[in-house]
Amino acid sequence: MLRTSAAIIAGKTLRYAARLRGGGSALPGLVAERVDPQILARTLASVPGGIVVVTGTNGKTTTTKMLAAIIAAHGKHVFTNPTGSNFTRGVLSAMLGEIGLGGRLQADVAVLELDEWHALQFAKLVTPTHALLLNVARDQLDRFAEIDTTAKLLATLAGQTSQVVVLNRDDSFVFRIAEGLSGKEIRYFGVDPEIADQVPALNEADVRFEDAATPPPPTTDDGLLHPVDTRDFAIRFGPAEQVGPLALRQRGLAAMVNATAATTMARAVLGADFRTDLTEAALRTVTAPFGRGEVIDVDGHPLELVLVKNPAGFTVALSTYGAEPVATMIAINDDYADGQDVSWLYDVSFASLREHGVAMTSGVRAYDMALRLDYDEVLVEQIEPDLAGALDGFLAAYRGQPTRIFCTYTAMMALRKLLAARFGLAGFAQEGE
Amino acid sequence: MSMPPTSSKGRIVLVHLYPREMSIYGDLGNTRCLAARIRRHGYDVEVHDHHPGMPFPQDAHLLMGGGGQDSGQSRVEDDLAVIGDRLRGLAADGTPMVMICGMYQMFGHAFITSDGVELPGLGILDVTTRGQSTRMIGGIVLDTPWGEVVGFENHSGATMLGSGQAPFGTVRVGHGNNGQDHTEGARTHNVIGSYLHGPILPANPAVADALIAAAAERATGRPFEPEQVDDALADEARTRQITRLRARGTGKLKDTAVH
Ligand SMILES: [Zn+2]
């Protein structure tokens, strides 16, 4: 116990210091982890209602936010890692703010967003009761190397989960995980077969096997997304139970799929306490997390910031926003957090931008982006690698009109800082505000 | 971009080998680039996707193959055995081909896994690749017969050239075939094997046009009749990236076991 307290004090002190500097969210957790690596296990063991891990390539942050909101709406105290720092250390950092020196976490349920690799490291320390596996897509290939490897990481995590595993029935990398599982309940989320033709845009092709595998027919515990129109949708559990119809604050099919995943998991966690009306109310109020279709008011006109990280994500973003074309800028950096290999831009079709063109490309790889667009016959008005110059030029040229910027991670961080300074948006430059 | 002339100079069949299994890391961009440039040079192009088990097309003037994962590679091995003689014949006959990463390895003599198992390749290029635990990852700059070439390498196999085998280029920044001898890729007749993603061709149009020139001659029986293509964007993208990578200096071998 003494060691745990020392770790907590060390972590808390650093957390306070980091806050004063306005700095990153993972460092204090790193310190606590050094002092006592078992701190996670001990503290989370006291959470009675379940330890839920959300992982997968795309949609983790959105889904985690929705899931936490739904469970909280049912009167539970939810511990979550809201900063989007989806590492074990990020969990520790968040935890340090919520526990007393005795090491007790005041929470009924823990809902944790972890990337595929850290989810597995986490499971070595703490057994998750529930795991929600969203999808497997190519992302920063220089880091995880192979999409098949990612699928294996998720399968291992599912095997280490004690009670319920929720799988995506439209992603064969994910639903095939059920084949190797025993001794736990398996539930699925997915889209209604009537919109199945839109699914390939969301998921990667799985070429690992000769046969075309199919998931089992849905049960009344499996949530199916039933879109009404581009904004309204319902989630159905068999013929008798339905959440919605409702509209999310965040746009697009991907967000609806995330809501379906979150609802299916919430229902598994809450059991008999689950209520559709509370779930609907929670989903209606969840705002877009950092960088996922945020809208900034620029002199009374909306500027949308859209984070793009990988081919599947960029393709979905283009199809989500394609129905409402506005002046567009694309900013591509190639730091570690962006993905250093920009090859992935060639796995995205930009044909939907052809009619209206692209006003500006920017970032370190501005010319590579313009070249990519040229090969899709998309006209680019201006190329300015410097983000500040590009942002000012873009907003000046389209003053009084709605605008949209697709950007990679570090480009987004820089643009947020610039926008915060230009438009006096307090705290906007920081993640997780 | 320049508009192609109205009357075609001929029809070029471009075969993309295994676009489903062997086309990760944006290698599809090479096919997009070749097809677009063939049109811009005033020729018609027919892009033929070759999948495992399908008959190989009668006409094949230009071939492209990309990188894949282990699962993808094992899926195409059987088909390569079936069409291997055809590919060897086309290569010996001067058909231009660009084979990236995994397909480059499979165009060699053999791939020897880290536990010593030897998997035979097509033997079109005199190279042998050994699996190893460190991955060679990062931006790369080469000197080649077509000038400076820039790309991104990402491979764990270390490739050695046979004694008479010409490389594709000489490494200026990055690792290349094996991180030791400063060679990158291999070239025999009009077949280029390389580890360069990026993808390689859009940013290095001189290489793309060399392949297209050979393909046009084979398709029409006449010398290549190029159009003036505006490559200002490609030139700017390439030279900026080369400048950055040269400033950063020759990359050291990174330990890239995941995290
Ligand atoms: Zn590769």
XYZ file of C-alpha atoms and ligand atoms in Angstrom:
693
model
C 0.000 0.000 0.000
C 2.849 2.339 0.826
C 4.270 1.921 -2.638
C 0.930 2.658 -4.266
C 0.536 5.859 -2.255
C 4.009 7.014 -3.203
C 3.179 6.369 -6.838
C -0.077 8.261 -6.588
C 1.541 11.249 -4.917
C 4.341 11.299 -7.484
C 1.823 11.089 -10.319
C -0.530 13.673 -8.852
C 2.267 16.175 -8.345
C 3.337 15.806 -11.938
C -0.199 15.947 -13.190
C -0.608 19.280 -11.424
C 2.675 20.547 -12.846
C 1.752 19.411 -16.332
C -1.586 21.216 -16.057
C 0.148 24.421 -15.081
C 2.283 24.150 -18.189
C -0.723 23.205 -20.260
C 1.223 20.175 -21.337
C 0.544 16.628 -22.425
C -1.682 14.141 -20.685
C 0.377 10.951 -20.686
C 3.522 12.030 -18.795
C 2.198 11.930 -15.197
C 0.889 8.430 -15.827
C 4.310 7.411 -17.047
C 5.854 8.499 -13.766
C 3.258 6.661 -11.659
C 3.709 3.591 -13.813
C 7.468 3.617 -13.154
C 6.891 3.810 -9.434
C 4.318 1.029 -9.297
C 3.359 -0.893 -12.426
C 0.606 -2.714 -10.539
C -1.206 0.512 -9.734
C -3.645 0.112 -12.612
C -4.603 -3.398 -11.598
C -5.088 -2.575 -7.935
C -7.106 0.547 -8.490
C -9.350 -0.776 -11.238
C -10.037 -3.960 -9.272
C -12.238 -1.835 -7.017
C -14.583 -0.837 -9.882
C -17.660 -3.028 -9.371
C -19.704 -2.626 -12.568
C -17.162 -3.676 -15.167
C -13.991 -2.691 -16.970
C -14.873 -2.002 -20.581
C -12.155 -1.652 -23.222
C -12.939 0.003 -26.569
C -10.439 -0.589 -29.342
C -10.038 -0.809 -33.123
C -8.514 1.453 -35.758
C -11.220 4.003 -36.444
C -13.896 5.549 -34.216
C -12.458 4.694 -30.780
C -12.732 8.185 -29.354
C -16.258 8.818 -30.632
C -17.518 5.418 -29.506
C -15.919 5.679 -26.060
C -17.488 9.083 -25.546
C -20.914 7.766 -26.563
C -20.626 4.638 -24.438
C -19.573 6.605 -21.355
C -22.440 9.050 -21.913
C -25.045 6.288 -22.223
C -23.900 4.530 -19.052
C -23.675 7.826 -17.158
C -27.222 8.671 -18.268
C -28.324 5.548 -16.415
C -27.100 7.082 -13.159
C -23.756 5.297 -12.991
C -20.484 6.995 -12.178
C -18.255 6.313 -15.176
C -14.482 6.506 -15.119
C -13.119 7.119 -18.620
C -10.040 8.514 -20.338
C -11.556 11.464 -22.162
C -8.372 13.052 -23.420
C -8.073 10.701 -26.357
C -4.589 9.789 -25.135
C -5.360 6.157 -25.724
C -2.355 4.636 -24.005
C -2.175 2.785 -20.704
C -0.396 5.818 -19.299
C -3.249 8.059 -20.379
C -5.573 5.873 -18.328
C -3.289 6.223 -15.324
C -3.094 9.984 -15.765
C -6.866 10.264 -15.840
C -7.153 7.938 -12.864
C -4.798 9.996 -10.706
C -7.244 12.876 -10.828
C -10.062 10.745 -9.483
C -8.637 8.684 -6.686
C -7.838 9.375 -3.083
C -4.438 8.508 -1.656
C -5.901 5.244 -0.400
C -6.148 4.162 -4.019
C -9.932 3.930 -4.306
C -11.457 5.003 -7.580
C -14.955 6.416 -7.139
C -16.581 4.766 -10.142
C -19.202 2.145 -10.959
C -17.920 1.347 -14.446
C -14.634 2.013 -16.248
C -14.856 2.727 -20.008
C -11.391 2.890 -21.544
C -10.269 3.793 -25.040
C -7.026 2.005 -25.890
C -5.233 1.493 -29.170
C -4.785 -2.106 -30.278
C -1.294 -2.545 -28.922
C -1.886 -0.819 -25.595
C -5.176 -2.643 -25.107
C -3.141 -5.830 -25.018
C -0.543 -4.374 -22.623
C -3.414 -3.201 -20.447
C -5.017 -6.661 -20.431
C -1.761 -8.126 -19.079
C -2.270 -6.005 -15.949
C -6.046 -5.855 -15.693
C -8.613 -8.349 -16.987
C -11.273 -6.469 -18.944
C -14.802 -7.669 -18.258
C -16.039 -6.333 -21.593
C -14.279 -5.648 -24.902
C -15.747 -3.709 -27.830
C -13.805 -4.365 -31.041
C -14.661 -1.822 -33.716
C -12.674 -2.482 -36.886
C -9.272 -3.220 -38.355
C -7.893 -0.811 -40.936
C -4.539 0.269 -42.206
C -3.254 3.067 -40.038
C 0.253 4.439 -39.705
C 1.656 1.318 -41.265
C 5.162 2.228 -40.295
C 4.089 1.621 -36.698
C 1.982 -1.519 -36.689
C 3.493 -2.913 -39.880
C 0.681 -5.259 -40.817
C -3.069 -5.204 -40.743
C -3.058 -8.967 -40.062
C -0.947 -8.281 -36.962
C -3.553 -5.821 -35.738
C -6.282 -8.419 -36.225
C -4.248 -10.846 -34.113
C -3.832 -8.261 -31.334
C -7.600 -7.850 -31.154
C -8.181 -11.605 -31.115
C -5.768 -11.957 -28.185
C -7.523 -9.167 -26.298
C -10.906 -10.816 -26.882
C -9.490 -14.066 -25.492
C -8.407 -12.287 -22.305
C -11.801 -10.663 -21.700
C -13.810 -12.305 -18.930
C -17.485 -11.682 -19.710
C -18.730 -10.132 -22.957
C -17.053 -9.424 -26.307
C -18.894 -7.207 -28.788
C -17.791 -7.600 -32.401
C -18.412 -5.731 -35.663
C -20.418 -8.074 -37.873
C -19.505 -6.125 -41.025
C -15.732 -6.348 -40.654
C -14.492 -9.856 -41.328
C -11.176 -9.122 -39.576
C -13.298 -8.584 -36.458
C -16.198 -11.036 -36.667
C -13.836 -13.908 -37.459
C -12.390 -13.416 -33.959
C -15.482 -15.251 -32.636
C -14.169 -18.506 -34.151
C -11.414 -18.793 -31.555
C -13.394 -17.683 -28.491
C -14.939 -19.818 -25.778
C -16.307 -19.281 -22.285
C -17.638 -15.798 -22.867
C -20.686 -14.185 -24.363
C -20.367 -12.818 -27.898
C -22.602 -10.080 -29.238
C -22.439 -8.200 -32.539
C -23.236 -4.762 -33.892
C -23.620 -3.909 -37.550
C -25.612 -2.196 -40.226
C -29.006 -3.290 -41.458
C -28.613 -5.442 -44.589
C -30.567 -2.820 -46.568
C -27.579 -0.448 -46.492
C -24.980 -3.187 -46.807
C -23.808 -1.686 -50.103
C -22.323 1.242 -48.178
C -20.255 -0.973 -45.933
C -17.238 -1.591 -48.178
C -16.385 2.096 -47.905
C -16.029 1.634 -44.148
C -14.090 -1.601 -43.972
C -10.924 -3.082 -45.423
C -10.878 -6.098 -47.687
C -9.826 -9.215 -45.791
C -7.832 -11.476 -48.119
C -6.526 -13.875 -45.518
C -8.866 -16.730 -46.388
C -10.242 -18.441 -49.481
C -13.818 -18.663 -48.245
C -16.131 -15.719 -47.800
C -17.064 -16.050 -44.126
C -20.335 -14.665 -42.803
C -21.265 -13.829 -39.212
C -24.158 -15.724 -37.565
C -27.674 -14.309 -38.037
C -28.372 -11.418 -35.630
C -30.007 -12.157 -32.272
C -32.080 -9.775 -30.152
C -28.886 -8.776 -28.304
C -27.210 -7.599 -31.508
C -27.691 -3.935 -32.419
C -28.414 -3.191 -36.079
C -28.152 0.296 -37.542
C -31.241 1.302 -39.480
C -30.784 4.688 -41.188
C -33.897 6.779 -41.816
C -32.205 9.520 -43.816
C -28.772 11.169 -43.820
C -29.256 12.459 -40.251
C -31.841 10.247 -38.524
C -31.389 6.601 -37.668
C -32.550 3.897 -35.293
C -30.760 0.991 -33.623
C -32.792 -2.206 -33.542
C -32.448 -5.180 -31.227
C -34.682 -7.751 -32.896
C -38.210 -6.768 -33.944
C -39.408 -5.584 -30.517
C -36.767 -3.179 -29.190
C -35.549 0.011 -30.792
C -33.383 2.985 -29.830
C -34.373 6.086 -31.802
C -35.055 7.314 -34.381
C -32.705 10.096 -33.413
C -30.064 12.401 -34.867
C -26.505 12.732 -33.592
C -24.603 15.993 -33.283
C -21.867 14.409 -35.398
C -22.559 13.709 -39.039
C -22.112 10.716 -41.247
C -22.551 6.977 -41.416
C -19.366 6.262 -39.451
C -20.727 8.112 -36.391
C -24.008 6.180 -36.653
C -22.084 2.921 -36.710
C -20.141 4.103 -33.638
C -23.433 4.861 -31.871
C -24.690 1.371 -32.742
C -21.518 -0.172 -31.322
C -21.721 1.937 -28.144
C -25.405 1.126 -27.609
C -24.887 -2.605 -28.115
C -22.098 -2.565 -25.530
C -24.028 -0.335 -23.088
C -26.897 -2.816 -23.217
C -24.496 -5.661 -22.413
C -22.950 -3.752 -19.490
C -26.242 -2.479 -18.010
C -28.266 -5.662 -18.507
C -31.803 -5.284 -17.121
C -31.134 -1.649 -16.187
C -30.758 -0.646 -19.858
C -33.382 1.900 -20.989
C -33.934 3.070 -24.550
C -35.193 6.554 -23.574
C -32.101 7.309 -21.467
C -29.888 6.008 -24.261
C -31.574 8.187 -26.866
C -31.206 11.267 -24.673
C -27.519 10.537 -24.099
C -26.730 9.958 -27.779
C -28.483 13.190 -28.779
C -26.238 15.266 -26.524
C -22.805 13.765 -27.275
C -20.704 16.363 -29.071
C -18.096 15.588 -31.689
C -14.799 14.765 -30.009
C -11.592 16.546 -30.814
C -11.043 16.731 -34.545
C -14.036 14.685 -35.608
C -16.088 17.100 -37.609
C -15.811 20.036 -35.242
C -17.368 23.265 -36.424
C -15.707 26.582 -35.613
C -17.448 29.892 -36.037
C -15.370 32.170 -38.263
C -17.028 35.596 -38.507
C -20.437 33.945 -38.416
C -19.611 31.228 -40.934
C -18.808 27.620 -40.184
C -15.303 26.226 -40.614
C -15.228 22.445 -40.281
C -12.027 20.732 -39.152
C -11.907 17.095 -40.221
C -9.099 14.838 -39.002
C -7.939 12.258 -41.574
C -5.651 9.437 -40.500
C -5.917 6.552 -42.944
C -7.490 5.547 -46.273
C -10.715 4.184 -44.775
C -11.145 7.283 -42.608
C -10.453 9.745 -45.438
C -12.787 7.872 -47.777
C -15.588 7.941 -45.205
C -14.940 11.631 -44.498
C -15.188 12.475 -48.205
C -18.439 10.527 -48.591
C -19.865 12.104 -45.413
C -19.181 15.648 -46.560
C -19.537 15.101 -50.283
C -23.260 15.860 -50.242
C -22.567 19.426 -49.090
C -19.557 20.725 -51.020
C -17.896 23.852 -49.623
C -14.536 25.544 -50.165
C -11.959 22.922 -49.234
C -8.398 22.929 -47.931
C -6.308 19.799 -47.339
C -3.290 19.886 -44.995
C -0.927 16.897 -44.952
C 2.030 16.534 -42.594
C 4.223 13.446 -42.301
C 5.444 13.393 -38.711
C 5.265 10.191 -36.696
C 1.731 10.967 -35.488
C 0.549 11.615 -39.053
C 2.072 8.509 -40.631
C 5.450 9.137 -42.256
C 4.616 7.376 -45.503
C 2.109 9.416 -47.515
C 1.481 6.484 -49.888
C -1.925 6.013 -48.279
C -3.250 9.085 -50.088
C -3.232 6.959 -53.242
C -5.669 4.484 -51.662
C -8.264 7.236 -51.369
C -10.390 8.344 -54.322
C -10.750 12.114 -54.503
C -13.137 12.019 -57.457
C -15.914 13.540 -55.306
C -13.883 16.769 -55.111
C -13.528 17.035 -58.901
C -16.589 19.165 -59.559
C -15.689 21.971 -57.136
C -11.921 21.557 -56.929
C -9.704 22.172 -53.912
C -8.920 25.741 -52.897
C -5.657 25.045 -51.059
C -3.250 22.269 -50.179
C -0.874 22.813 -47.273
C 1.429 21.112 -44.791
C 4.867 19.617 -45.279
C 3.532 17.411 -48.061
C 1.399 20.096 -49.754
C 2.909 19.373 -53.167
C 2.490 15.616 -52.822
C -1.186 16.201 -52.008
C -1.602 18.503 -55.004
C 0.087 15.886 -57.195
C -2.260 13.218 -55.851
C -5.261 15.421 -56.678
C -3.866 16.103 -60.142
C -3.896 12.364 -60.866
C -7.616 12.336 -59.948
C -8.167 15.368 -62.223
C -9.050 17.603 -59.265
C -8.065 21.228 -59.808
C -6.009 22.847 -57.000
C -6.146 26.640 -56.838
C -3.221 27.249 -54.488
C -0.383 25.370 -52.806
C 1.169 26.797 -49.633
C 3.186 24.411 -47.419
C 3.253 26.942 -44.550
C 0.103 26.293 -42.497
C -0.286 29.838 -41.178
C 0.038 31.367 -44.614
C -2.278 28.781 -46.104
C -4.963 29.258 -43.438
C -4.946 33.039 -43.782
C -4.974 32.864 -47.573
C -7.754 30.303 -47.604
C -10.005 32.157 -45.139
C -9.384 35.487 -46.890
C -10.256 34.065 -50.310
C -13.469 32.495 -49.011
C -14.527 35.131 -46.495
C -18.231 34.943 -45.764
C -18.569 31.358 -46.969
C -18.621 28.015 -45.217
C -15.221 26.297 -45.347
C -13.771 22.879 -44.570
C -10.257 21.661 -43.815
C -9.234 18.014 -44.009
C -6.004 17.590 -42.059
C -3.634 15.047 -40.561
C -2.982 15.021 -36.822
C -0.049 17.401 -36.408
C -1.455 19.722 -39.075
C -4.674 19.831 -37.065
C -2.812 20.639 -33.845
C -1.028 23.528 -35.564
C -4.231 24.801 -37.191
C -6.104 24.699 -33.877
C -3.397 26.831 -32.315
C -3.604 29.311 -35.184
C -7.395 29.420 -35.068
C -7.360 29.901 -31.290
C -5.070 32.898 -31.686
C -6.928 34.390 -34.662
C -10.421 34.032 -33.234
C -9.784 34.172 -29.497
C -11.078 30.695 -28.801
C -9.902 29.994 -25.261
C -8.524 26.531 -24.758
C -9.205 25.543 -28.326
C -5.553 24.910 -29.055
C -5.442 22.098 -26.534
C -6.635 18.611 -26.959
C -9.481 17.357 -24.816
C -10.904 20.701 -23.771
C -1.841 18.623 -66.861
C -1.954 18.578 -70.645
C -4.908 17.367 -72.626
C -4.258 14.289 -74.740
C -4.562 14.673 -78.513
C -7.812 13.516 -80.042
C -6.581 10.595 -82.116
C -4.923 7.741 -80.240
C -1.397 6.640 -81.046
C -2.209 3.066 -80.031
C -3.528 0.946 -77.206
C -1.381 -0.154 -74.254
C -2.492 -2.989 -71.979
C -1.397 -2.369 -68.391
C -1.645 -5.426 -66.129
C -1.865 -4.876 -62.370
C -0.827 -8.145 -60.718
C -2.956 -9.049 -57.679
C -4.447 -5.647 -56.799
C -6.364 -7.184 -53.889
C -3.590 -9.209 -52.276
C -0.467 -7.297 -53.273
C -1.315 -3.628 -53.284
C -1.081 -2.187 -49.817
C 0.927 0.933 -48.993
C -0.602 2.845 -51.897
C 1.011 0.840 -54.684
C -2.261 1.294 -56.550
C -0.923 4.812 -57.108
C 1.607 3.393 -59.568
C -1.185 1.942 -61.682
C -3.173 5.185 -61.463
C -0.062 7.134 -62.466
C 0.859 4.874 -65.409
C -2.707 4.855 -66.748
C -3.029 8.631 -66.482
C 0.343 9.283 -68.102
C -0.315 6.826 -70.936
C -3.442 8.829 -71.730
C -1.625 12.132 -71.400
C 0.954 10.895 -73.905
C -1.859 10.295 -76.383
C -2.265 6.530 -76.136
C -5.263 4.497 -75.076
C -4.838 2.389 -71.980
C -6.589 -0.752 -70.886
C -6.005 -1.549 -67.209
C -6.320 -5.259 -66.577
C -6.546 -6.418 -62.943
C -5.099 -9.902 -62.709
C -6.493 -11.931 -59.771
C -5.358 -15.396 -58.632
C -6.912 -18.150 -60.756
C -7.819 -15.860 -63.656
C -6.452 -16.447 -67.141
C -3.486 -14.171 -67.883
C -4.341 -11.672 -70.651
C -3.189 -12.387 -74.216
C -1.736 -8.893 -74.615
C 0.357 -7.486 -71.789
C 2.559 -4.490 -72.583
C 3.288 -3.183 -69.077
C 3.098 -4.953 -65.684
C 2.815 -3.526 -62.159
C 2.972 -5.442 -58.869
C 3.035 -4.151 -55.298
C 3.695 -5.003 -51.698
C 1.546 -7.205 -49.537
C 1.334 -8.935 -46.225
C 2.287 -12.511 -45.543
C -1.313 -13.629 -45.981
C -1.539 -11.878 -49.352
C 1.771 -13.334 -50.454
C 0.744 -16.904 -49.694
C -2.496 -16.360 -51.597
C -0.686 -15.471 -54.837
C 2.108 -18.074 -54.700
C 0.038 -20.781 -56.415
C -1.021 -18.433 -59.182
C 2.544 -17.258 -59.754
C 3.526 -20.884 -60.280
C 0.845 -21.129 -62.992
C 1.733 -17.909 -64.863
C 5.475 -18.027 -64.034
C 6.616 -19.228 -67.464
C 4.567 -16.539 -69.144
C 6.067 -13.839 -66.887
C 9.618 -15.108 -67.480
C 8.986 -15.095 -71.235
C 7.596 -11.553 -71.199
C 10.500 -10.322 -69.078
C 13.132 -11.912 -71.354
C 11.350 -10.386 -74.327
C 11.724 -6.857 -72.939
C 8.288 -6.223 -71.506
C 8.552 -3.369 -68.977
C 7.560 -4.249 -65.426
C 7.746 -2.494 -62.080
C 7.608 -4.772 -59.048
C 7.531 -3.210 -55.589
C 8.463 -4.693 -52.222
C 6.722 -8.088 -51.833
C 6.433 -8.656 -55.582
C 10.075 -7.579 -56.018
C 11.057 -10.291 -53.541
C 8.933 -12.870 -55.361
C 10.552 -11.940 -58.685
C 13.894 -12.994 -57.185
C 15.439 -16.449 -56.784
C 14.272 -17.137 -53.295
C 13.068 -15.797 -50.009
C 14.710 -17.409 -46.983
C 12.628 -17.040 -43.827
C 14.213 -16.217 -40.470
C 13.948 -19.899 -39.486
C 15.817 -20.986 -42.620
C 12.987 -22.172 -44.853
C 13.699 -21.409 -48.514
C 10.707 -20.278 -50.586
C 11.523 -20.269 -54.303
C 10.700 -17.180 -56.396
C 10.302 -16.626 -60.136
C 14.024 -16.062 -60.709
C 13.473 -13.172 -63.119
C 15.770 -11.005 -61.021
C 19.011 -12.451 -59.650
C 18.343 -11.528 -56.032
C 17.884 -13.471 -52.801
C 16.050 -12.109 -49.787
C 16.413 -13.130 -46.148
C 13.787 -12.398 -43.542
C 15.066 -10.567 -40.481
C 13.580 -9.094 -37.347
C 14.495 -5.447 -37.891
C 12.467 -3.487 -40.375
C 14.050 -0.955 -42.691
C 11.707 1.995 -42.638
C 11.929 5.594 -43.733
C 12.382 8.095 -46.502
C 14.903 7.076 -49.150
C 16.804 8.847 -51.944
C 18.520 7.046 -54.835
C 20.663 7.898 -57.804
C 19.343 6.012 -60.807
C 19.849 6.108 -64.586
C 16.678 8.280 -64.606
C 18.036 10.813 -62.137
C 17.363 11.180 -58.433
C 14.462 9.069 -57.207
C 12.679 9.535 -53.881
C 10.314 7.256 -51.975
C 9.535 5.520 -48.706
C 10.873 2.073 -47.838
C 9.236 -0.311 -45.392
C 10.565 -3.869 -45.467
C 11.996 -6.477 -43.135
C 13.571 -8.621 -45.881
C 17.259 -7.994 -46.625
C 17.997 -8.526 -50.318
C 21.370 -9.421 -51.844
C 22.115 -9.023 -55.545
C 23.685 -11.848 -57.563
C 27.149 -11.122 -58.971
C 26.016 -9.854 -62.369
C 22.788 -8.244 -61.220
C 22.406 -4.492 -61.764
C 20.667 -2.570 -58.969
C 17.844 -0.154 -59.693
C 19.785 2.614 -58.006
C 22.460 3.662 -55.515
C 21.303 4.681 -52.046
C 22.058 8.291 -51.045
C 19.754 8.436 -48.020
C 18.110 5.395 -46.450
C 18.712 1.640 -46.298
C 18.041 0.120 -49.728
C 18.285 -3.609 -50.397
C 20.038 -4.587 -47.197
C 21.339 -1.507 -45.385
C 24.928 -2.578 -46.167
C 26.004 -2.260 -49.789
C 24.212 0.962 -50.822
C 22.281 -0.800 -53.592
C 18.544 -0.457 -53.989
C 16.330 -2.696 -56.081
C 17.336 -4.604 -59.186
C 16.983 -4.132 -62.947
C 17.110 -6.725 -65.713
C 15.983 -6.011 -69.290
C 13.067 -3.652 -68.664
C 12.093 -5.165 -65.327
C 12.549 -2.929 -62.286
C 12.284 -4.369 -58.785
C 12.363 -1.906 -55.886
C 11.397 -1.422 -52.244
C 10.202 2.117 -52.876
C 6.671 2.975 -51.867
C 5.568 6.562 -51.810
C 4.251 5.418 -54.278
C 7.330 5.509 -56.485
C 6.001 6.534 -59.898
C 3.865 9.680 -59.338
C 6.747 11.616 -57.747
C 9.334 10.181 -60.157
C 7.719 10.577 -63.582
C 10.999 9.936 -65.451
C 10.854 6.317 -64.301
C 7.184 6.070 -65.238
C 7.866 7.446 -68.711
C 10.788 5.063 -69.279
C 8.425 2.156 -68.595
C 5.714 3.685 -70.778
C 8.179 4.273 -73.624
C 9.127 0.592 -73.681
C 5.472 -0.409 -73.439
C 4.465 1.900 -76.293
C 7.142 0.416 -78.559
C 5.972 -3.090 -77.786
C 2.317 -2.194 -78.271
C 2.683 -0.279 -81.546
C 5.950 -1.480 -83.119
C 6.933 2.169 -83.433
C 9.199 4.336 -81.264
C 7.534 6.103 -78.341
C 5.916 9.376 -79.405
C 5.648 11.368 -76.164
C 3.595 14.495 -75.547
C 4.771 17.438 -73.476
C 3.469 16.587 -69.991
C 3.523 19.242 -67.277
C 5.388 17.701 -64.351
C 5.837 20.857 -62.271
C 3.943 19.406 -59.290
C 5.848 16.119 -59.328
C 9.174 17.940 -59.683
C 8.387 20.249 -56.772
C 7.161 17.392 -54.558
C 10.226 15.294 -55.368
C 12.901 17.968 -54.961
C 11.400 19.241 -51.703
C 11.386 15.747 -50.243
C 14.936 15.042 -51.462
C 16.148 18.283 -49.884
C 14.513 17.371 -46.560
C 15.897 13.843 -46.538
C 19.405 14.909 -47.511
C 19.381 17.486 -44.713
C 18.365 14.775 -42.266
C 21.251 12.615 -43.481
C 21.631 8.910 -43.971
C 19.165 7.072 -41.790
C 20.427 4.650 -39.185
C 18.834 1.227 -38.910
C 15.925 1.667 -36.566
C 14.723 -1.058 -34.303
C 11.149 -1.245 -35.352
C 9.766 -4.207 -33.552
C 6.335 -2.774 -32.798
C 6.997 -0.090 -30.169
Zn 7.253 -2.477 -48.499
